[in-house]
XYZ file of C-alpha atoms in Angstrom:
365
model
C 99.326 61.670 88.951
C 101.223 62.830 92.233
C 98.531 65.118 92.940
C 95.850 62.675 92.524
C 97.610 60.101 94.663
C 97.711 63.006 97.374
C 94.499 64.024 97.016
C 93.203 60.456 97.482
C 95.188 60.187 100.559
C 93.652 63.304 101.899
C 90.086 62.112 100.981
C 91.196 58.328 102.990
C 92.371 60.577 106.346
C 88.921 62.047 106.144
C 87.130 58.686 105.986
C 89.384 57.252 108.719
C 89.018 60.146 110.972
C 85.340 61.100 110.866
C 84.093 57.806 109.449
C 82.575 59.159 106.496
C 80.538 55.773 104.274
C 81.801 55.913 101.239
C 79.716 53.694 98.591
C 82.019 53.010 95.753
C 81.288 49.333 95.100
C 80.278 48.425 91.904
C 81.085 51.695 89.841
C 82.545 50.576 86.959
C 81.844 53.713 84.542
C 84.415 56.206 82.829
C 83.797 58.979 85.876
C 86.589 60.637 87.321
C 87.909 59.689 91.214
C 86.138 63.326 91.827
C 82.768 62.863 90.392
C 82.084 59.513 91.514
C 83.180 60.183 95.271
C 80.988 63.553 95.503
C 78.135 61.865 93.421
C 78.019 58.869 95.603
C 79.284 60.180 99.020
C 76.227 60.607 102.372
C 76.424 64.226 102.954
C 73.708 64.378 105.502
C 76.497 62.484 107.776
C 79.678 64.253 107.457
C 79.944 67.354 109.491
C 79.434 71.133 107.362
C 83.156 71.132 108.382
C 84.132 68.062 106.543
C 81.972 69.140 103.420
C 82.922 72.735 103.791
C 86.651 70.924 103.169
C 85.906 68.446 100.624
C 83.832 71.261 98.475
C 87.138 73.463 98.870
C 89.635 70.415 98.229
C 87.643 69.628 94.618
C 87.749 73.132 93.447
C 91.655 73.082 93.921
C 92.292 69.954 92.409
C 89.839 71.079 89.524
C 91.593 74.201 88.978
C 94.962 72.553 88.804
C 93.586 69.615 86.587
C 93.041 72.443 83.809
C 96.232 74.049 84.354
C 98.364 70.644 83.054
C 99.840 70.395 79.545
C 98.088 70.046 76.570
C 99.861 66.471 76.240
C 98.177 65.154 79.183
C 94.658 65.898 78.278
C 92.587 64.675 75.851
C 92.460 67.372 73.187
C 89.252 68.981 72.116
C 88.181 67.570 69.001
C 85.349 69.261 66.924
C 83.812 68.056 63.752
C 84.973 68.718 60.250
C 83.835 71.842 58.367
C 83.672 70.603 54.535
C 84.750 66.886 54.829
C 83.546 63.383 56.092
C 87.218 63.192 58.324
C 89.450 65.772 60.109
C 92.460 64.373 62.235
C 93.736 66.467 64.833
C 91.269 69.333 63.769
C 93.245 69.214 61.218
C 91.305 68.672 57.354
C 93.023 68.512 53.597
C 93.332 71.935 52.270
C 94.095 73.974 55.594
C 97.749 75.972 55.616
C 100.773 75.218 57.232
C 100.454 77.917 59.239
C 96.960 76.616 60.509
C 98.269 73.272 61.098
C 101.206 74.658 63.492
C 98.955 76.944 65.317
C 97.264 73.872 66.188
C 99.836 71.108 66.479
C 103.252 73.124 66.903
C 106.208 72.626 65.208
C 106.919 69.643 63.055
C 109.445 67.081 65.461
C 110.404 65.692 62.669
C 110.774 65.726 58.257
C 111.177 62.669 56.397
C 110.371 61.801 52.794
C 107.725 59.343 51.686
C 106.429 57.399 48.733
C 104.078 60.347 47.636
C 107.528 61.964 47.314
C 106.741 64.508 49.500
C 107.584 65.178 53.616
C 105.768 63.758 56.310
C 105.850 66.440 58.940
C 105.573 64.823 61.984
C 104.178 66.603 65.023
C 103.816 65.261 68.289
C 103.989 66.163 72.108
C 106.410 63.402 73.828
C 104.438 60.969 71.018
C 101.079 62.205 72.442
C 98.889 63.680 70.138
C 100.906 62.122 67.192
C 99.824 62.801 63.779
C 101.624 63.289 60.587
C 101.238 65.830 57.106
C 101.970 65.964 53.880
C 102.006 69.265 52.153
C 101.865 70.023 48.893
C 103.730 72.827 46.912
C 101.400 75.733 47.826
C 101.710 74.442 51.844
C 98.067 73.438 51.878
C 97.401 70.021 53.927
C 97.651 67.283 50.994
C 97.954 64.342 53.339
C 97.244 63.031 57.211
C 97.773 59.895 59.655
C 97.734 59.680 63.155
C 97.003 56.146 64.824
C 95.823 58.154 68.022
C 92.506 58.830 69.144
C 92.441 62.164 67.244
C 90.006 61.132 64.790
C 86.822 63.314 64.078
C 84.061 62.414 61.677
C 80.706 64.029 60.266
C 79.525 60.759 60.084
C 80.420 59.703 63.982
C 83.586 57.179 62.723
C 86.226 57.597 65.283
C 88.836 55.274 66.703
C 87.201 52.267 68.682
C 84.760 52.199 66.001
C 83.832 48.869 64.305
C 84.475 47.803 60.887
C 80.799 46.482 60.537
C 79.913 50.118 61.826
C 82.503 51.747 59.146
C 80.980 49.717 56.009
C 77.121 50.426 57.083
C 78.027 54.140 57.204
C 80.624 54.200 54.120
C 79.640 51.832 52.152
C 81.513 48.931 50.692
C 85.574 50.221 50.260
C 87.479 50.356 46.903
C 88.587 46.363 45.802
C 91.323 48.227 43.582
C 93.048 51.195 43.126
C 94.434 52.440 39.536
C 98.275 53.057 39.049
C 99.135 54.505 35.997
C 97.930 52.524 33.306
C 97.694 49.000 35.767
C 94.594 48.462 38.697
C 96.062 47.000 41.844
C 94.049 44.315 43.501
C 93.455 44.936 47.581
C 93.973 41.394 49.338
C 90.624 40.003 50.096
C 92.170 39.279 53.957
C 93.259 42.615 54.238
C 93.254 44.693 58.075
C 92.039 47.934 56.414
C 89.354 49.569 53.794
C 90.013 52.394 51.322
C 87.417 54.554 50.547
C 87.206 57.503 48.100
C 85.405 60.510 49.671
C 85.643 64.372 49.470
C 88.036 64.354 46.547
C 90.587 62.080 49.099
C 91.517 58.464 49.453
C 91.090 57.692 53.209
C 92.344 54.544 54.583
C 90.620 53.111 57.501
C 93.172 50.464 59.751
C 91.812 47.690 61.923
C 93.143 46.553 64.642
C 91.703 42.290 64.635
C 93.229 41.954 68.283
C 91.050 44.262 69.311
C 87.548 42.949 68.020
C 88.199 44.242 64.508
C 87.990 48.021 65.050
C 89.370 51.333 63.962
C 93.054 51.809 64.840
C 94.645 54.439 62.588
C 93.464 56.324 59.727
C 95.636 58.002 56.369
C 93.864 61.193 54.107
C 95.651 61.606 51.080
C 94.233 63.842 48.526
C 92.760 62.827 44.806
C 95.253 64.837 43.490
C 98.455 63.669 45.502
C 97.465 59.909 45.534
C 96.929 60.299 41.880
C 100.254 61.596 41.062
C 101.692 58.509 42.180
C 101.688 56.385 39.191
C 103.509 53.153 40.063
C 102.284 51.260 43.802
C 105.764 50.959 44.742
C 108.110 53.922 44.776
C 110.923 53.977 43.098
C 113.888 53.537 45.827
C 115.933 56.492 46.914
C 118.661 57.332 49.992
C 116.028 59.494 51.116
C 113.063 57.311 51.142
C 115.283 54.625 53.063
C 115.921 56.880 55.725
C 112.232 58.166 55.491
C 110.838 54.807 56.083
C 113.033 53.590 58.668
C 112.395 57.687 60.872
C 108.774 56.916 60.408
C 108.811 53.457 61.727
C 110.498 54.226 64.613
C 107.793 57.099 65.398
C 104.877 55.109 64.559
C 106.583 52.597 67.228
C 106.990 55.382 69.896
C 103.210 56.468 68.830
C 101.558 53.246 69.685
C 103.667 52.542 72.557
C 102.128 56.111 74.024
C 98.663 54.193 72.958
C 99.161 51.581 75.167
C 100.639 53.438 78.337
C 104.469 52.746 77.834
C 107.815 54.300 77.772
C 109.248 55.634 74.297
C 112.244 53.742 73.167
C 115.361 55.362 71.971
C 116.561 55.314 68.509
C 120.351 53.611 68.341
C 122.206 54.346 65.282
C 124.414 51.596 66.195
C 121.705 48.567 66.382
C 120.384 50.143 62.887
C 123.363 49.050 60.642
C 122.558 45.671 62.192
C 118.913 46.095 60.977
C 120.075 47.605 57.292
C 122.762 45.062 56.766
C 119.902 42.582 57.510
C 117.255 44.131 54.798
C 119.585 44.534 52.176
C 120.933 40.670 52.853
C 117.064 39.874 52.366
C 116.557 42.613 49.492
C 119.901 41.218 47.664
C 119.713 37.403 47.794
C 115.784 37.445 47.639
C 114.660 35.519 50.871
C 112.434 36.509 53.603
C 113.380 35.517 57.120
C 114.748 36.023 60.754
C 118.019 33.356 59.862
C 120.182 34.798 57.514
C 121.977 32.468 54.953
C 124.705 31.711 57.270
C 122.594 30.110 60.148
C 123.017 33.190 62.270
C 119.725 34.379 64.608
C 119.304 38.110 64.986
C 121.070 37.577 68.373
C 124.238 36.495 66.091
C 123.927 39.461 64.328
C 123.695 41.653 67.095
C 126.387 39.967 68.782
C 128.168 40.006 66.057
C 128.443 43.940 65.653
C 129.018 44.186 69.368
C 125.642 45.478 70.525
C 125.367 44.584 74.086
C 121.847 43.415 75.595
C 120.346 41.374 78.101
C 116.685 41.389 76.043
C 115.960 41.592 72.171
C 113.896 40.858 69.651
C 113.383 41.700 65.879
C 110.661 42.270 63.714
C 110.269 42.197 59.618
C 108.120 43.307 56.946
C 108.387 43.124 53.252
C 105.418 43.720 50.627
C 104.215 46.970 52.471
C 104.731 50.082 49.653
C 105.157 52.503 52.901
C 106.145 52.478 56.384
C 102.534 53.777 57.583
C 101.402 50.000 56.164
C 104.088 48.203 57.638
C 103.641 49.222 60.885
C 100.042 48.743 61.068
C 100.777 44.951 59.528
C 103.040 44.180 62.338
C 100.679 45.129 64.854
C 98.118 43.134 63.348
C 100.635 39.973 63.993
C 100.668 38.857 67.378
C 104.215 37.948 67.549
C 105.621 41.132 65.954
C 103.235 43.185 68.173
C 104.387 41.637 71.178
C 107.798 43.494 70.173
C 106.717 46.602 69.830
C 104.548 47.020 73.136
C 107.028 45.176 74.906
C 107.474 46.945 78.026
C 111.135 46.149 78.936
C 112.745 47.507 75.517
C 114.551 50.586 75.894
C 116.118 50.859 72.444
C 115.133 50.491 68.711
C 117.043 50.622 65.546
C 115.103 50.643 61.693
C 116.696 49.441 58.921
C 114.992 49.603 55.390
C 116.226 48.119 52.098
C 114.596 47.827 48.613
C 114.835 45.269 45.917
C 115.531 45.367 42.014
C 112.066 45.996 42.078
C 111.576 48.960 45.032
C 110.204 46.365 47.344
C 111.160 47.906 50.958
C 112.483 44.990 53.520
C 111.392 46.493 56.947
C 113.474 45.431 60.196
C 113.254 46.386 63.348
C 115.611 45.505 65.956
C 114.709 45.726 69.828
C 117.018 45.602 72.629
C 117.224 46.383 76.627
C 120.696 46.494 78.754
């Protein structure tokens, strides 16, 4: 950004000094600054000294333009081999050792209710996407809610839902779990489909005119092994859940041009002592039995802020869901791309029954 903010200024000296007509007005497509100045600039009235300059100016900036990160380009995203959906380049069945040659290391490990890792890799939260492995380290599982999406059939984030069903066809209505099928809500914000020997979820985003926000893979044979819709709870799935919301937070944050919050161990007993209040005594809401407001509760355990919010979720079987339910409710949204938060604390809690209780606490100094 500092170089394009000095290269601008250069190419405003020029028009000052020589007075160069620039026609800009009214150019509202996706070109660069470059393109649309040297597409739309009067050469036959600049001097072969000015053009001589601009011509070597472009071919610098170029040249450094390709020499930034990987994390602050776009990556380049080809089309699956052998399935309808790749994320990242990245398809079910491809090794661990392809997957790291492509993505890097894994930032982060956490167990989920395939009970399996997510490996999640990520560049500062850009290019975000998450794997499951199975026991051979093939690529059993995906999710990213970045705009890493490929498809043989042109499906890629931004797309509609109306565009989605006339290409797919009409989504699953129920899924089997062990002996029991499990209805999908009619009002539900996303489709399953079951393609290539997978399970892909599609996620809409309704804010946003109803279209593609996030996509999960999970193979026939992993989603299959998973015989009950909730998990059974665990320490480790606790702490998987409340890891994964916190990166899914950080991911869409990145979506939406903002800074990544820091995770505070302290604010996140506040959250857990919440959920398991909720899980425990059965009720659902921001005021705990005794009358006191998440602010009371922060308060409370002596975490000191000047802004804060909270979010919950309960009814979600993953974290994956939960997140994308809270960002299809205005108010809970709102949290999470709020731009003054600087820190954020997860706490999960489960039921008699393995129902998770999701909440998030936000705060700013």
């Amino acid at each position: 950004m500092r170089r394009v903010l000095l290269f601008l200024s250069f190419i405003f000296f020029l028009y000052a000094s020589w007075t160069v007509y620039v026609k800009l007005e009214g150019n509202t497509s996706n070109q660069s600054v470059i393109s649309t100045i040297t597409d739309e600039m009067d050469f036959s009235i600049v001097t072969d000294k000015i053009k001589d300059s601009l011509e070597y100016i472009i071919t610098i900036f170029q040249e450094k333009n390709d020499q930034l990160p990987q994390d602050q380009k776009r990556p380049n995203l080809t089309s699956p081999k052998d399935q309808v959906f790749s994320v990242y380049n990245i398809e079910l069945g491809n090794t661990k050792s392809e997957v790291e040659r492509q993505a890097g290391v894994p930032q982060r490990t956490s167990s989920n209710e395939y009970g399996v890792q997510w490996y999640t890799y990520h560049e500062n939260y850009q290019n975000f996407v998450m794997v499951a492995y199975d026991d051979t380290d093939k690529v059993a599982g995906l999710y990213t809610n970045q705009d890493l999406i490929s498809s043989s059939k042109g499906i890629k984030q931004g797309s509609t839902k109306s565009f989605v069903h006339d290409t797919l066809g009409d989504p699953l209505i129920k899924i089997l779990k062990g002996t029991v099928y499990y209805q999908f809500q009619d009002d539900r914000d996303y489709d399953m489909f079951h393609l290539d020997d997978s399970y892909v979820t599609i996620f809409y985003d309704k804010h946003q005119k109803n279209t593609v926000t996030a996509m999960q893979i999970i193979g026939e044979q992993l989603e299959e092994s998973k015989t009950e819709f909730y998990t059974e709870a665990s320490k480790n799935l606790k702490e998987g859940f409340e890891y994964q919301l916190f990166d899914l937070t950080n991911a869409e944050r990145i979506n939406h041009g903002l800074t990544i919050l820091s995770w505070d161990d302290h604010v996140k007993e506040t959250a857990r002592k919440h959920s398991y209040d909720m899980a425990e005594n059965q009720y659902f809401s921001h005021t705990n039995l005794q009358g006191q407001s998440p602010f009371d509760r922060m308060l409370e355990d002596e975490v000191m802020f000047n802004f804060a919010g909270e979010n919950l979720a309960f009814g979600q079987f993953s974290s994956i869901f939960a997140h994308e339910g809270l960002m299809n409710s205005l108010g809970h949204r709102e949290n999470i791309l709020q731009k003054e938060y600087e820190f954020l604390g997860v706490g999960v809690a489960f039921d008699s029954e393995s129902h998770p209780y999701f909440t998030e606490n936000f705060y700013a100094n």
